[in-house]
Amino acid sequence: MRRRLHPFVWTLIGFALMLGIALWQADSTHLAVRDLTKEEVSAMIGQRRTFCLQVSKKGCMYCETLRELEGRSNRLDGMVVYELEFPENPSEEDRQWLEDALPHFDYYPALFIVRADEIVCVEVNDLSEFDEEIVPQIIEANGGNHEGQ
């Protein structure tokens, strides 16, 4: 007659499997979207760093769609996009900061490639061209550098 494994052993096996899957997922490198404040963005611009900045607005369905596309693109694995999210109705202070700090843009989301000597707005008005138009800009802004740059 065969002995059955004790339920506690099954629990341990299940836990070990879940832990292994979690560690495997943590090890895989996907696009990292890092939230920033206006002050942090200003500091990074002042340090003349090269980075990709995504400006979005709470409740914006196009912003959500862009995030989903970024999350699904394996070409962006290991890349970093910094995101500055404004409330649904940005304050006068927020609008003034945008006007002073970044080139003009008409729609949310807005994607900027920030370099030491310039800030370029990347058109994001046609998300159907995400892979052809936007992904290469994000890759360029990352310069091949990955997390921890």
PDB file of N, CA, C and O in Angstrom, residues 65-66 69-70 73 75-76 111 122-138:
ATOM      1  N   THR A  65      -3.229  53.139 -22.759  1.00  0.00           N
ATOM      2  CA  THR A  65      -2.912  52.327 -23.933  1.00  0.00           C
ATOM      3  C   THR A  65      -1.418  52.328 -24.198  1.00  0.00           C
ATOM      4  O   THR A  65      -0.830  51.288 -24.493  1.00  0.00           O
ATOM      5  N   LEU A  66      -0.789  53.498 -24.086  1.00  0.00           N
ATOM      6  CA  LEU A  66       0.662  53.580 -24.288  1.00  0.00           C
ATOM      7  C   LEU A  66       1.392  52.719 -23.269  1.00  0.00           C
ATOM      8  O   LEU A  66       2.321  51.984 -23.613  1.00  0.00           O
ATOM      9  N   LEU A  69       1.106  49.094 -24.317  1.00  0.00           N
ATOM     10  CA  LEU A  69       1.985  48.795 -25.452  1.00  0.00           C
ATOM     11  C   LEU A  69       3.437  48.695 -25.000  1.00  0.00           C
ATOM     12  O   LEU A  69       4.169  47.801 -25.433  1.00  0.00           O
ATOM     13  N   GLU A  70       3.854  49.595 -24.135  1.00  0.00           N
ATOM     14  CA  GLU A  70       5.231  49.554 -23.624  1.00  0.00           C
ATOM     15  C   GLU A  70       5.480  48.268 -22.855  1.00  0.00           C
ATOM     16  O   GLU A  70       6.530  47.646 -22.995  1.00  0.00           O
ATOM     17  N   SER A  73       6.019  45.240 -25.249  1.00  0.00           N
ATOM     18  CA  SER A  73       7.102  45.261 -26.231  1.00  0.00           C
ATOM     19  C   SER A  73       8.361  44.623 -25.667  1.00  0.00           C
ATOM     20  O   SER A  73       8.987  45.170 -24.759  1.00  0.00           O
ATOM     21  N   ARG A  75      11.067  44.487 -27.211  1.00  0.00           N
ATOM     22  CA  ARG A  75      12.200  45.290 -27.679  1.00  0.00           C
ATOM     23  C   ARG A  75      12.638  46.303 -26.632  1.00  0.00           C
ATOM     24  O   ARG A  75      13.723  46.873 -26.729  1.00  0.00           O
ATOM     25  N   LEU A  76      11.791  46.543 -25.629  1.00  0.00           N
ATOM     26  CA  LEU A  76      12.100  47.525 -24.588  1.00  0.00           C
ATOM     27  C   LEU A  76      12.594  46.882 -23.296  1.00  0.00           C
ATOM     28  O   LEU A  76      12.763  47.569 -22.293  1.00  0.00           O
ATOM     29  N   LEU A 111       5.713  62.273 -25.094  1.00  0.00           N
ATOM     30  CA  LEU A 111       6.972  61.567 -24.873  1.00  0.00           C
ATOM     31  C   LEU A 111       8.108  62.503 -25.262  1.00  0.00           C
ATOM     32  O   LEU A 111       8.093  63.088 -26.346  1.00  0.00           O
ATOM     33  N   VAL A 122       8.500  63.669 -28.966  1.00  0.00           N
ATOM     34  CA  VAL A 122       8.226  62.587 -29.914  1.00  0.00           C
ATOM     35  C   VAL A 122       6.712  62.507 -30.103  1.00  0.00           C
ATOM     36  O   VAL A 122       5.973  62.403 -29.126  1.00  0.00           O
ATOM     37  N   GLU A 123       6.253  62.572 -31.316  1.00  0.00           N
ATOM     38  CA  GLU A 123       4.816  62.504 -31.583  1.00  0.00           C
ATOM     39  C   GLU A 123       4.255  61.158 -31.127  1.00  0.00           C
ATOM     40  O   GLU A 123       4.761  60.110 -31.506  1.00  0.00           O
ATOM     41  N   VAL A 124       3.204  61.194 -30.327  1.00  0.00           N
ATOM     42  CA  VAL A 124       2.570  59.980 -29.832  1.00  0.00           C
ATOM     43  C   VAL A 124       1.099  59.962 -30.250  1.00  0.00           C
ATOM     44  O   VAL A 124       0.278  59.316 -29.648  1.00  0.00           O
ATOM     45  N   ASN A 125       0.761  60.691 -31.309  1.00  0.00           N
ATOM     46  CA  ASN A 125      -0.651  60.795 -31.666  1.00  0.00           C
ATOM     47  C   ASN A 125      -1.186  59.602 -32.452  1.00  0.00           C
ATOM     48  O   ASN A 125      -2.378  59.496 -32.649  1.00  0.00           O
ATOM     49  N   ASP A 126      -0.322  58.696 -32.894  1.00  0.00           N
ATOM     50  CA  ASP A 126      -0.788  57.511 -33.611  1.00  0.00           C
ATOM     51  C   ASP A 126      -0.157  56.268 -32.988  1.00  0.00           C
ATOM     52  O   ASP A 126       0.939  55.859 -33.365  1.00  0.00           O
ATOM     53  N   LEU A 127      -0.859  55.677 -32.029  1.00  0.00           N
ATOM     54  CA  LEU A 127      -0.307  54.528 -31.313  1.00  0.00           C
ATOM     55  C   LEU A 127      -0.226  53.278 -32.173  1.00  0.00           C
ATOM     56  O   LEU A 127       0.435  52.317 -31.801  1.00  0.00           O
ATOM     57  N   SER A 128      -0.852  53.301 -33.347  1.00  0.00           N
ATOM     58  CA  SER A 128      -0.748  52.141 -34.240  1.00  0.00           C
ATOM     59  C   SER A 128       0.674  52.017 -34.801  1.00  0.00           C
ATOM     60  O   SER A 128       1.061  50.972 -35.292  1.00  0.00           O
ATOM     61  N   GLU A 129       1.450  53.097 -34.722  1.00  0.00           N
ATOM     62  CA  GLU A 129       2.834  53.081 -35.203  1.00  0.00           C
ATOM     63  C   GLU A 129       3.831  53.000 -34.049  1.00  0.00           C
ATOM     64  O   GLU A 129       4.968  53.445 -34.168  1.00  0.00           O
ATOM     65  N   PHE A 130       3.386  52.429 -32.928  1.00  0.00           N
ATOM     66  CA  PHE A 130       4.209  52.359 -31.730  1.00  0.00           C
ATOM     67  C   PHE A 130       5.565  51.711 -31.996  1.00  0.00           C
ATOM     68  O   PHE A 130       6.604  52.276 -31.681  1.00  0.00           O
ATOM     69  N   ASP A 131       5.547  50.508 -32.600  1.00  0.00           N
ATOM     70  CA  ASP A 131       6.799  49.778 -32.821  1.00  0.00           C
ATOM     71  C   ASP A 131       7.735  50.487 -33.797  1.00  0.00           C
ATOM     72  O   ASP A 131       8.950  50.471 -33.614  1.00  0.00           O
ATOM     73  N   GLU A 132       7.168  51.120 -34.814  1.00  0.00           N
ATOM     74  CA  GLU A 132       8.003  51.747 -35.848  1.00  0.00           C
ATOM     75  C   GLU A 132       8.496  53.130 -35.440  1.00  0.00           C
ATOM     76  O   GLU A 132       9.607  53.521 -35.789  1.00  0.00           O
ATOM     77  N   GLU A 133       7.692  53.893 -34.713  1.00  0.00           N
ATOM     78  CA  GLU A 133       8.014  55.287 -34.441  1.00  0.00           C
ATOM     79  C   GLU A 133       8.486  55.553 -33.011  1.00  0.00           C
ATOM     80  O   GLU A 133       9.409  56.332 -32.805  1.00  0.00           O
ATOM     81  N   ILE A 134       7.841  54.941 -32.036  1.00  0.00           N
ATOM     82  CA  ILE A 134       8.106  55.288 -30.637  1.00  0.00           C
ATOM     83  C   ILE A 134       9.199  54.428 -30.015  1.00  0.00           C
ATOM     84  O   ILE A 134      10.099  54.942 -29.341  1.00  0.00           O
ATOM     85  N   VAL A 135       9.149  53.120 -30.251  1.00  0.00           N
ATOM     86  CA  VAL A 135      10.145  52.211 -29.658  1.00  0.00           C
ATOM     87  C   VAL A 135      11.579  52.625 -29.992  1.00  0.00           C
ATOM     88  O   VAL A 135      12.424  52.694 -29.095  1.00  0.00           O
ATOM     89  N   PRO A 136      11.907  52.933 -31.247  1.00  0.00           N
ATOM     90  CA  PRO A 136      13.288  53.337 -31.541  1.00  0.00           C
ATOM     91  C   PRO A 136      13.725  54.591 -30.764  1.00  0.00           C
ATOM     92  O   PRO A 136      14.890  54.699 -30.363  1.00  0.00           O
ATOM     93  N   GLN A 137      12.786  55.500 -30.498  1.00  0.00           N
ATOM     94  CA  GLN A 137      13.119  56.704 -29.737  1.00  0.00           C
ATOM     95  C   GLN A 137      13.441  56.363 -28.282  1.00  0.00           C
ATOM     96  O   GLN A 137      14.376  56.908 -27.695  1.00  0.00           O
ATOM     97  N   ILE A 138      12.666  55.454 -27.695  1.00  0.00           N
ATOM     98  CA  ILE A 138      12.917  55.035 -26.308  1.00  0.00           C
ATOM     99  C   ILE A 138      14.260  54.323 -26.217  1.00  0.00           C
ATOM    100  O   ILE A 138      15.047  54.562 -25.296  1.00  0.00           O
TER     101      ILE A 138
END
